Every structure is written in C-alpha cells, then in structure tokens.
mmCIF file of C-alpha atoms and ligand atoms in Angstrom:
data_model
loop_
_atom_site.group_PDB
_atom_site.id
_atom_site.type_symbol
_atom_site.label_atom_id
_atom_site.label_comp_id
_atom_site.label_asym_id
_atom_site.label_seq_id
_atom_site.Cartn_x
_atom_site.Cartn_y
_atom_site.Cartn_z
ATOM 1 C CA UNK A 1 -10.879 1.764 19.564
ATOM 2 C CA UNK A 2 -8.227 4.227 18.145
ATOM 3 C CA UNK A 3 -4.778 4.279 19.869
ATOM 4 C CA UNK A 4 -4.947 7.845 20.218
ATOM 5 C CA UNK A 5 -0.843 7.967 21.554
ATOM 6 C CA UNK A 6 0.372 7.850 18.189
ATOM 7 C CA UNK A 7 -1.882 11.004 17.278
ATOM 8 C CA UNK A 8 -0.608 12.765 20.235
ATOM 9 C CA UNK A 9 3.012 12.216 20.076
ATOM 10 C CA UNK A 10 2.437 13.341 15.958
ATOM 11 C CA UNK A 11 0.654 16.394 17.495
ATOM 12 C CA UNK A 12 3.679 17.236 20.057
ATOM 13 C CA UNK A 13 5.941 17.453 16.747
ATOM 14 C CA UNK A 14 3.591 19.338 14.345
ATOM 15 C CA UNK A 15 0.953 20.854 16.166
ATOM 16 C CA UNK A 16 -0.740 22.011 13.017
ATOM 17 C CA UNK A 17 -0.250 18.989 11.298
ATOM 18 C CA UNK A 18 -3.184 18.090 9.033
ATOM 19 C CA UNK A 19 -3.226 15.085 6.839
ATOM 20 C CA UNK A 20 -5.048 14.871 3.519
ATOM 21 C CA UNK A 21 -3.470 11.954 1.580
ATOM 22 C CA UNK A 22 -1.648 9.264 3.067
ATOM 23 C CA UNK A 23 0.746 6.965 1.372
ATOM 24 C CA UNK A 24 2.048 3.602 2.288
ATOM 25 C CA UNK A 25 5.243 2.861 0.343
ATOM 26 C CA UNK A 26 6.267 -0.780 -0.434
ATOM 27 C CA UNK A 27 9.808 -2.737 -0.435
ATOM 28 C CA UNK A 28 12.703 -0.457 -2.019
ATOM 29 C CA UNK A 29 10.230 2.356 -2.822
ATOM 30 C CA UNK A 30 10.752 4.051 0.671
ATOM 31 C CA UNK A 31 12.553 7.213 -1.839
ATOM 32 C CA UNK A 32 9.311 9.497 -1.711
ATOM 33 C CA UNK A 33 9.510 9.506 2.007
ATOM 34 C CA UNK A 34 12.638 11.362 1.861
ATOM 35 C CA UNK A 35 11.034 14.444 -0.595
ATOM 36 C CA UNK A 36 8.376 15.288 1.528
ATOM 37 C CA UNK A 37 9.178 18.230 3.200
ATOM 38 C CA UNK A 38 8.250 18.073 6.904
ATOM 39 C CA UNK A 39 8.463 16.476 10.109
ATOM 40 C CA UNK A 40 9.565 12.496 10.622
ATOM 41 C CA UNK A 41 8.691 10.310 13.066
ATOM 42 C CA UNK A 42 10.681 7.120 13.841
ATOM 43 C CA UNK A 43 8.343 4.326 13.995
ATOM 44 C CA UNK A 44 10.424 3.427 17.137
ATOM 45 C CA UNK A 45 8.307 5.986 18.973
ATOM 46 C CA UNK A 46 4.851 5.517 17.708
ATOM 47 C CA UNK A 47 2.959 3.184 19.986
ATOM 48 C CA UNK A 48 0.926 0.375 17.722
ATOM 49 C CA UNK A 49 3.297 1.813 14.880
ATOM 50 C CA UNK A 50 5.259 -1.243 12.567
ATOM 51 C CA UNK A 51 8.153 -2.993 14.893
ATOM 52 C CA UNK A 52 10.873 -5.367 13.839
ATOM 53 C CA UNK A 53 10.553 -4.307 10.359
ATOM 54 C CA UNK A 54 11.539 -5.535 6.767
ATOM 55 C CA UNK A 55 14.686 -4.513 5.218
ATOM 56 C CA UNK A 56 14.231 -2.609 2.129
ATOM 57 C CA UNK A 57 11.246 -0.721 4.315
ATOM 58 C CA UNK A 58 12.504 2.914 6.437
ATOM 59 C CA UNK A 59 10.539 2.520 8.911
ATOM 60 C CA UNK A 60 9.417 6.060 9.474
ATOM 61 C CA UNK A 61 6.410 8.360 9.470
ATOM 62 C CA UNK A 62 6.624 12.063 7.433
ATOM 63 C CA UNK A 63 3.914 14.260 7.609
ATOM 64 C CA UNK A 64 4.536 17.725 5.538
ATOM 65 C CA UNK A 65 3.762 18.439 2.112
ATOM 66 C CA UNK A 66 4.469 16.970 -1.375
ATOM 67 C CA UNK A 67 3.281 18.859 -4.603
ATOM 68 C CA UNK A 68 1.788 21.107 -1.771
ATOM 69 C CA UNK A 69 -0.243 18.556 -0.506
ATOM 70 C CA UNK A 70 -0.604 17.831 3.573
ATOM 71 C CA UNK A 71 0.350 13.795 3.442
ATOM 72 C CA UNK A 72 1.592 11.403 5.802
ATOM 73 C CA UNK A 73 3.605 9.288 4.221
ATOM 74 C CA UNK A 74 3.930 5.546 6.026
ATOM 75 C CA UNK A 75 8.089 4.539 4.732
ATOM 76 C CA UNK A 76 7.089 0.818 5.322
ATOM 77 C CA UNK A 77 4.459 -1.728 6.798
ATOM 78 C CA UNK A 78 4.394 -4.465 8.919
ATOM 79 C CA UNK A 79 3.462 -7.710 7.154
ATOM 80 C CA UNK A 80 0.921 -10.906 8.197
ATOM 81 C CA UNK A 81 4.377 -13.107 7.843
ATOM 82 C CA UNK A 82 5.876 -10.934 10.262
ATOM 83 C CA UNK A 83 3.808 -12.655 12.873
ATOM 84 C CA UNK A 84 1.079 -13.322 12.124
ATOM 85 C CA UNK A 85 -1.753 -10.950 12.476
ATOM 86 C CA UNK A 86 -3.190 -9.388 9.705
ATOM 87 C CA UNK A 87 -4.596 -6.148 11.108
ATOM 88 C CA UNK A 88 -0.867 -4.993 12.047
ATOM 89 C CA UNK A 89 -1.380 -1.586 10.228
ATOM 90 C CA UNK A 90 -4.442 -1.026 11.849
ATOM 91 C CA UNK A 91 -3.487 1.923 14.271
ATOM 92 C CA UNK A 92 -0.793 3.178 11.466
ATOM 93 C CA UNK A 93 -3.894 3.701 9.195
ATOM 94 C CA UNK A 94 -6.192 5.000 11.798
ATOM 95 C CA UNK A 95 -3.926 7.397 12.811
ATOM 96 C CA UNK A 96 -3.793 8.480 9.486
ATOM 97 C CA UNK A 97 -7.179 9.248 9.231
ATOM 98 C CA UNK A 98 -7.544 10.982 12.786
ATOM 99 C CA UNK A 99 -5.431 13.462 11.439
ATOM 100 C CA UNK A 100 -7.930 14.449 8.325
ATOM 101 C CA UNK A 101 -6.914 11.906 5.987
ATOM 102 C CA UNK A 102 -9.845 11.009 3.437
ATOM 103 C CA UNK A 103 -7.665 8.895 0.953
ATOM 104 C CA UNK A 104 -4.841 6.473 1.177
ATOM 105 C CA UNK A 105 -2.243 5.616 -1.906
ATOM 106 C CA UNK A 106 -0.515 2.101 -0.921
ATOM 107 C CA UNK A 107 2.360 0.590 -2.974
ATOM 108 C CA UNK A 108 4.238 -2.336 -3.023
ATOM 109 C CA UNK A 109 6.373 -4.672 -5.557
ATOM 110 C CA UNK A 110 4.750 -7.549 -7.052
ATOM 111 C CA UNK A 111 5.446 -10.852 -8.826
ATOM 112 C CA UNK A 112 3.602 -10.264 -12.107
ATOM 113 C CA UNK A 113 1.676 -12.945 -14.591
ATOM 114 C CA UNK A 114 1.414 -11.276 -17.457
ATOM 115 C CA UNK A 115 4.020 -10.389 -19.772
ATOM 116 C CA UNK A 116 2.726 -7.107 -20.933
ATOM 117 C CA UNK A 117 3.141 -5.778 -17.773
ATOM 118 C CA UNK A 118 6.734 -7.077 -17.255
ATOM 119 C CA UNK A 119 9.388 -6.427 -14.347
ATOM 120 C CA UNK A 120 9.943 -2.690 -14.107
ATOM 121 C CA UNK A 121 6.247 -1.653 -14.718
ATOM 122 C CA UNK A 122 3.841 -0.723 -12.974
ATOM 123 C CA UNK A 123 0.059 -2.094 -12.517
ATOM 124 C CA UNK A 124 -2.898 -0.399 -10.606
ATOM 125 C CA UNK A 125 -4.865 -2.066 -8.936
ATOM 126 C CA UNK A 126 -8.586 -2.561 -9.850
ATOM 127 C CA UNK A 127 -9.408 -5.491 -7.880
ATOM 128 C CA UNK A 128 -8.205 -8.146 -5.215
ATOM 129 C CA UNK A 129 -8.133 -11.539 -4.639
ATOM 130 C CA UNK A 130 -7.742 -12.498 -0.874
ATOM 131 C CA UNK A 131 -6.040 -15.393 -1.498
ATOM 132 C CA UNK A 132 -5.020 -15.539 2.163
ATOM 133 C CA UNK A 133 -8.266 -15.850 3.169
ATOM 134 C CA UNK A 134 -7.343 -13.715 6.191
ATOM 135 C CA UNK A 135 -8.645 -10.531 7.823
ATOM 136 C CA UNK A 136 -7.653 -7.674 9.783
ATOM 137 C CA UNK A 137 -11.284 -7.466 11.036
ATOM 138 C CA UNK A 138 -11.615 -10.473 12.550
ATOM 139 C CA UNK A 139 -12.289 -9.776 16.290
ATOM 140 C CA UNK A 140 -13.818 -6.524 15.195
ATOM 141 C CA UNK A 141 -17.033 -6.381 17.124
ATOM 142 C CA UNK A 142 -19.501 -3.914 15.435
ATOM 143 C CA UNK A 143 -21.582 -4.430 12.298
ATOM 144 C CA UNK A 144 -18.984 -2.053 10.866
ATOM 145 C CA UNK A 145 -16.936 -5.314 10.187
ATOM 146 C CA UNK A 146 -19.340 -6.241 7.247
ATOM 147 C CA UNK A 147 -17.199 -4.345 4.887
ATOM 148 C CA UNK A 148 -18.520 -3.633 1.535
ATOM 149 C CA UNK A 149 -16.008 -4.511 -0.837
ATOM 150 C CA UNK A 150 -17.947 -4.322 -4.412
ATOM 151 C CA UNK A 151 -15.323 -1.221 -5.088
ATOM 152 C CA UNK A 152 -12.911 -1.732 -2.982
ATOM 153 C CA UNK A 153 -10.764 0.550 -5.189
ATOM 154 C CA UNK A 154 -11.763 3.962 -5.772
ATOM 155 C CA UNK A 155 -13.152 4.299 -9.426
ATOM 156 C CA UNK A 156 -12.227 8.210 -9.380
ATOM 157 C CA UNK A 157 -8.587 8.172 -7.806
ATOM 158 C CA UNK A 158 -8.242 5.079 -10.366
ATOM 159 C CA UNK A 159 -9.659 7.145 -13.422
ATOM 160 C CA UNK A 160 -7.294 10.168 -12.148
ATOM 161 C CA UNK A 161 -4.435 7.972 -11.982
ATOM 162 C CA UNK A 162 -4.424 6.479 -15.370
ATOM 163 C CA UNK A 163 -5.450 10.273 -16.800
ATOM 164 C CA UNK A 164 -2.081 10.947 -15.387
ATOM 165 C CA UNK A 165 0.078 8.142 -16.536
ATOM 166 C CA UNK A 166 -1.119 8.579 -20.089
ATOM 167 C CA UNK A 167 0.169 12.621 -19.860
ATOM 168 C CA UNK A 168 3.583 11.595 -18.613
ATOM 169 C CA UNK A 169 3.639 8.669 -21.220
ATOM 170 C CA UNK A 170 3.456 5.928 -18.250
ATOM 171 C CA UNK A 171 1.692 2.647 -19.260
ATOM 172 C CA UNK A 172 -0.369 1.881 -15.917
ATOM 173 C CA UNK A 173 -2.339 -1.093 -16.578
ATOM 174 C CA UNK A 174 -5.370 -2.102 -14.412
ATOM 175 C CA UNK A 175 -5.278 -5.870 -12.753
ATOM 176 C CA UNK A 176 -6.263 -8.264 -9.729
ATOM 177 C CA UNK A 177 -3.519 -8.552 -7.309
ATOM 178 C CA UNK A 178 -3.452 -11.960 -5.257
ATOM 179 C CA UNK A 179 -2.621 -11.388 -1.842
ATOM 180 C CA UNK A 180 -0.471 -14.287 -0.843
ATOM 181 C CA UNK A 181 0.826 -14.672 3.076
ATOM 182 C CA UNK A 182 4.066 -15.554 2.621
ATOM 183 C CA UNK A 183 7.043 -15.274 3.938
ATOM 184 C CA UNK A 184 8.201 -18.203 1.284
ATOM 185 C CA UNK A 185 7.492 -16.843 -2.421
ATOM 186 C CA UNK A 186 5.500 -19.067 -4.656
ATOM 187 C CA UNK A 187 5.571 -22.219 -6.449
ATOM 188 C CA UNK A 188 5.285 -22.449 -9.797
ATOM 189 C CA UNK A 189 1.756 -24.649 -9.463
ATOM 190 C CA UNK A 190 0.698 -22.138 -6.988
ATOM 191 C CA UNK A 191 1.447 -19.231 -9.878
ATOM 192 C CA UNK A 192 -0.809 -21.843 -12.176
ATOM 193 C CA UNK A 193 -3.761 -21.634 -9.598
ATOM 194 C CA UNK A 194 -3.657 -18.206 -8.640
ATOM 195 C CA UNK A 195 -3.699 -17.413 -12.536
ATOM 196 C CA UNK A 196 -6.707 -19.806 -13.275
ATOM 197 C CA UNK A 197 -8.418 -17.741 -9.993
ATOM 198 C CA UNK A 198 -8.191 -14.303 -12.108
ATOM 199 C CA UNK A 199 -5.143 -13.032 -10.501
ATOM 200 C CA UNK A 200 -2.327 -10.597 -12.714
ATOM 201 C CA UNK A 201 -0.050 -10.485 -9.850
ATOM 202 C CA UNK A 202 0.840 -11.488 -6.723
ATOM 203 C CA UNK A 203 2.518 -9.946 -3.153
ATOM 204 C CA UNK A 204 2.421 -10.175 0.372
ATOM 205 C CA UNK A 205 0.702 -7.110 1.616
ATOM 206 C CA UNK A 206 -1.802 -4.496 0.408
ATOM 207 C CA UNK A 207 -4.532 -6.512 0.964
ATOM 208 C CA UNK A 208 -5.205 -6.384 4.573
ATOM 209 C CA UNK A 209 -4.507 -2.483 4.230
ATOM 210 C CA UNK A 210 -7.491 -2.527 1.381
ATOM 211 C CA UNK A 211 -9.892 -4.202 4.098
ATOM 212 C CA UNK A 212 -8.833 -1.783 6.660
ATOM 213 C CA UNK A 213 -8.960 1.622 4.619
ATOM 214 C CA UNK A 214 -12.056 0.450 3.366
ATOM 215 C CA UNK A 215 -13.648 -0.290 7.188
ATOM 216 C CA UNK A 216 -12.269 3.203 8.367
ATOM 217 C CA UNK A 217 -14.469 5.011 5.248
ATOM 218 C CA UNK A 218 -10.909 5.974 4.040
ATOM 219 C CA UNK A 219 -11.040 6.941 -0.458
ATOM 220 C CA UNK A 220 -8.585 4.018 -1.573
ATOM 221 C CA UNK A 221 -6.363 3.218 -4.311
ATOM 222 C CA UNK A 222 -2.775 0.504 -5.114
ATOM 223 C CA UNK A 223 0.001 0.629 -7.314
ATOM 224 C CA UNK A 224 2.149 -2.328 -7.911
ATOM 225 C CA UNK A 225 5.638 -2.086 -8.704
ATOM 226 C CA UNK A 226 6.797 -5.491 -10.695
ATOM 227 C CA UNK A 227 10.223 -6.828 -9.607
ATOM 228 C CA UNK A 228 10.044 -10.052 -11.610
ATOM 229 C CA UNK A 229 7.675 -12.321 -13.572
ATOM 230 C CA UNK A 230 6.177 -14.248 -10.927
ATOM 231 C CA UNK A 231 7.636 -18.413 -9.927
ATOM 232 C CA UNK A 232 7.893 -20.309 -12.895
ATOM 233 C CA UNK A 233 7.293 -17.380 -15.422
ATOM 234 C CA UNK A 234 10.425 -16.169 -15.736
ATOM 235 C CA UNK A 235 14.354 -16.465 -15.721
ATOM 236 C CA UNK A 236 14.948 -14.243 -13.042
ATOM 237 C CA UNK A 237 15.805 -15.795 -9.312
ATOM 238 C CA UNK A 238 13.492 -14.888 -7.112
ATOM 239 C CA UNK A 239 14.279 -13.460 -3.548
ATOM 240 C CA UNK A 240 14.104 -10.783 -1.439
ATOM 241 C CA UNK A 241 17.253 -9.098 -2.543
ATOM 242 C CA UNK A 242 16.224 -9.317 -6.190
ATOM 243 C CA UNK A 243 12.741 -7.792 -4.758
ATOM 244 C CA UNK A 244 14.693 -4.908 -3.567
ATOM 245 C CA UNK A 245 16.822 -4.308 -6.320
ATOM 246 C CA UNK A 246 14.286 -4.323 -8.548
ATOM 247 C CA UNK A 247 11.909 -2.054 -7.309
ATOM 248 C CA UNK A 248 13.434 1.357 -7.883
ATOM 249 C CA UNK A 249 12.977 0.882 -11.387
ATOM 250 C CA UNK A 250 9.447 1.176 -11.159
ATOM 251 C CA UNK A 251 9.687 3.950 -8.536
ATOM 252 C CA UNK A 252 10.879 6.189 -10.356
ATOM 253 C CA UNK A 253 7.978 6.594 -12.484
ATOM 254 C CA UNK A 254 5.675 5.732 -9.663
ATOM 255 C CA UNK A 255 6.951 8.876 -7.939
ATOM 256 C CA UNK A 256 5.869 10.411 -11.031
ATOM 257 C CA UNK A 257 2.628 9.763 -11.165
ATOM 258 C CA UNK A 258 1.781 10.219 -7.743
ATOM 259 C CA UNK A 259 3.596 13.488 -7.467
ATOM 260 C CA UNK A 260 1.578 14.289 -10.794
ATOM 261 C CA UNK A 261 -2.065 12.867 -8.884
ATOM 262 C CA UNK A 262 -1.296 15.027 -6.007
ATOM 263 C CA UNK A 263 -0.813 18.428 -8.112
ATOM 264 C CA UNK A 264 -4.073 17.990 -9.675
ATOM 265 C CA UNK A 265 -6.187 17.582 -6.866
ATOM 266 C CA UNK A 266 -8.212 20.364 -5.870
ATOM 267 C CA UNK A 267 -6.503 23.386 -3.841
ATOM 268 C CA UNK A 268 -3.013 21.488 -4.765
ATOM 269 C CA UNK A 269 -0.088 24.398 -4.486
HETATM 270 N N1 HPA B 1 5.641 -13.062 -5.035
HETATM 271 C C1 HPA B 1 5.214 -12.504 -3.881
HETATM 272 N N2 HPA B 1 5.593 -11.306 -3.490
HETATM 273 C C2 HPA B 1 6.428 -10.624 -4.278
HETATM 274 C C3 HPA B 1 6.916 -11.144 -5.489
HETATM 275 C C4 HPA B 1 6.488 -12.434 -5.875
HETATM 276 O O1 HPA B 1 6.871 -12.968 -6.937
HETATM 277 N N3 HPA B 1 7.735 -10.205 -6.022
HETATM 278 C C5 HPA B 1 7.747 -9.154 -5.158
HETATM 279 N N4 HPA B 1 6.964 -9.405 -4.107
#
C-alpha cells in the first residue's frame, strides 16, 4: 500500500505539482537538486521519506522544473547498510509516481573495473548484477512481486542517453553494475569475483531502486559516476571521503547530459 502522507504534505506545498521525471542523485552529486526551480521539501517532513542519512547526500525533495520539465528530484537515498532493509526507498519512489511520474533517472558513484572507463567518467547502466542477493520485494504479497527483469533498463531512455552524450562529446559507456551491500568497500579478491561474474563496476545502491521502479511500472534508466578504480585496481585510497570528492568530477558532465535528455523529450520548454 502507498503511504499516501508524503503525497499530501507535497500537495499542501505545490498544489499543482505534477511530476514527469524523477531523479535520484547519488553521493556528492546532490548539485542538480539545487537548479531546479521549485518547491523543496526536507526529507525531515516526509513520512517513509530517507532518515539518518549519508553525508555527501542533501537530503531533500524538489519538485519544479528543469529544462522545462515537471521532475522531482530525490537529493539522496537511504541505503540497505543503513539498516538493513532493502526496500527503504520504497515510499520515496512511489510517491514519485503518484504524482505522474512515468520514468525515473538514478545516479550514484561507483568503483569501476575497467580502465577505459576510469575515475571521473561516467558509465550507463545496461544491466545489473544483484550481487546482494537481496530484495526490496520480499514481503510483497501480490503476484506483482514476480518482477520481470529481462530489461530492466529502458532500451529507449538508454539509446536517448548515449544520442546525447555523443552531441556534447561525453563518452558514456554501457556496463553491468554489481550491487554490493556494504557499508565496508571491497576486497581486492572480492573485485576478482565480481569481475569473473560480468560485473564493470560496483556500488552500494541503485539496485534495489531498479527492482522497485521496475515493480511500480515506472520507464527506468542509471548513470554511474566513477570515483576510483575499484579495491585492488588502482592507487587511489579508497573511502568515503575520497567517494565524495571525487564525484563532482563526473557531475558535471552528468548534469549535462541529463539536462540535455530532458530538453529533448517531447513537449520539453
Ligand atoms: N565500491 C563500492 N561502492 C563505491 C565505490 C567502490 O569502490 N566507489 C564509490 N562507491
């Protein structure tokens, strides 16, 4: 069942507040949430909305328009290593879609494998690995639970995205992203498996978001932000802090791409 508070308070703020495309931004790429111009919500007053929170995250919803665009843009998540519960971002994403939302952009930074697609770029999404072998669904008790997930990742939104990248001169490789639980990063033999499993990257989050989106009906596509070559692969020492001060390389032309997606869809202003 929906938590229909969330959608009420939102309503008491912006009564005409429609939703087309929401976007779920990662650690240290909370920027975009800041450009949209509208109405923002502290999570703080959004029942079922992310609570103790991850630094690097601003935990806040904004609902307005970007590129002329109605989105609702979600300025951080709540994470399975939080506490563990992987449908935390249930009601966020619900939410979402009971006020008209049909597709959903999530980012987040990610340890990478490869080294053409090194710390500062950025890699969509084509695939998954659920490494973590958890779901937000269990406990779900309608068929509606058997989730298809042959295309979990929208092939248009994808195709769109890339079309886009290659006009502003953005590389945006395609790859499989292994979610993995956290809160501890990797170890190097870990990396090793994960690699041998198919996997091009590797984070904590996106996944469960992927299953969820996917459950509601909602259009879905990820971008990954690298912040370092993942354990073992590189120089770099990994941590959170490095995670955050990493990431706004990428953003920057992440904003650009999704600011460029969201002019060319249909009706865009
Ligand atoms: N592993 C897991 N999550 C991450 C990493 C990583 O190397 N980098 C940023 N988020």
């Amino acid at each position: 069942m929906t938590d229909q508070r969330a959608v009420e308070i939102i309503r008491n703020h912006s009564p005409d507040a429609e939703v087309r495309v929401g976007l779920v931004l990662g650690s240290g790429l909370g920027g975009l949430a800041d450009q949209v111009d509208g109405v923002s919500i502290d999570y703080a007053d959004l029942p079922g909305f992310p609570r103790a929170g991850v630094s690097g995250h601003s935990p806040k919803l904004v609902i307005g328009r970007l590129q002329g665009v109605p989105v609702a843009v979600l300025g951080g998540r709540e994470h399975f290593y939080e506490h563990g519960r992987a449908d935390a971002m249930r009601v966020p994403l619900e939410t979402l879609q009971a006020l008209g939302a049909g597709q959903l952009i999530l980012t987040n930074a990610c340890g990478s494998f490869r080294a053409d697609i090194p710390p500062g770029a950025l890699m969509l999404l084509s695939d998954h690995l659920n490494y973590a072998g958890l779901s937000p669904l269990i406990g779900e008790g309608t068929d509606r639970r058997f989730v298809n997930m042959t295309e979990a990742y929208d092939r248009e939104m994808r195709a769109d995205l890339v079309r886009h990248a290659e006009a502003l001169g953005i590389p945006l490789p395609e790859g499989v992203y292994a979610w993995w639980p956290g809160p501890m990063f990797e170890t190097p033999a870990e990396i090793r498996a994960l690699k041998v499993l198919g996997a091009d990257a590797v984070g904590m989050s996106t996944v469960p978001e992927v299953i969820l989106a996917r459950f509601l009906g909602l259009r879905v596509a990820a971008i990954s932000v690298v912040t370092n070559m993942a354990a073992g692969l590189g120089n770099e020492h990994i941590s959170h802090a490095h995670t955050k001060a990493s990431a706004p390389v990428g953003a920057a032309k992440l904003e650009k791409i999704l600011r460029a997606w969201l002019s060319g869809l249909p009706g865009a202003g």
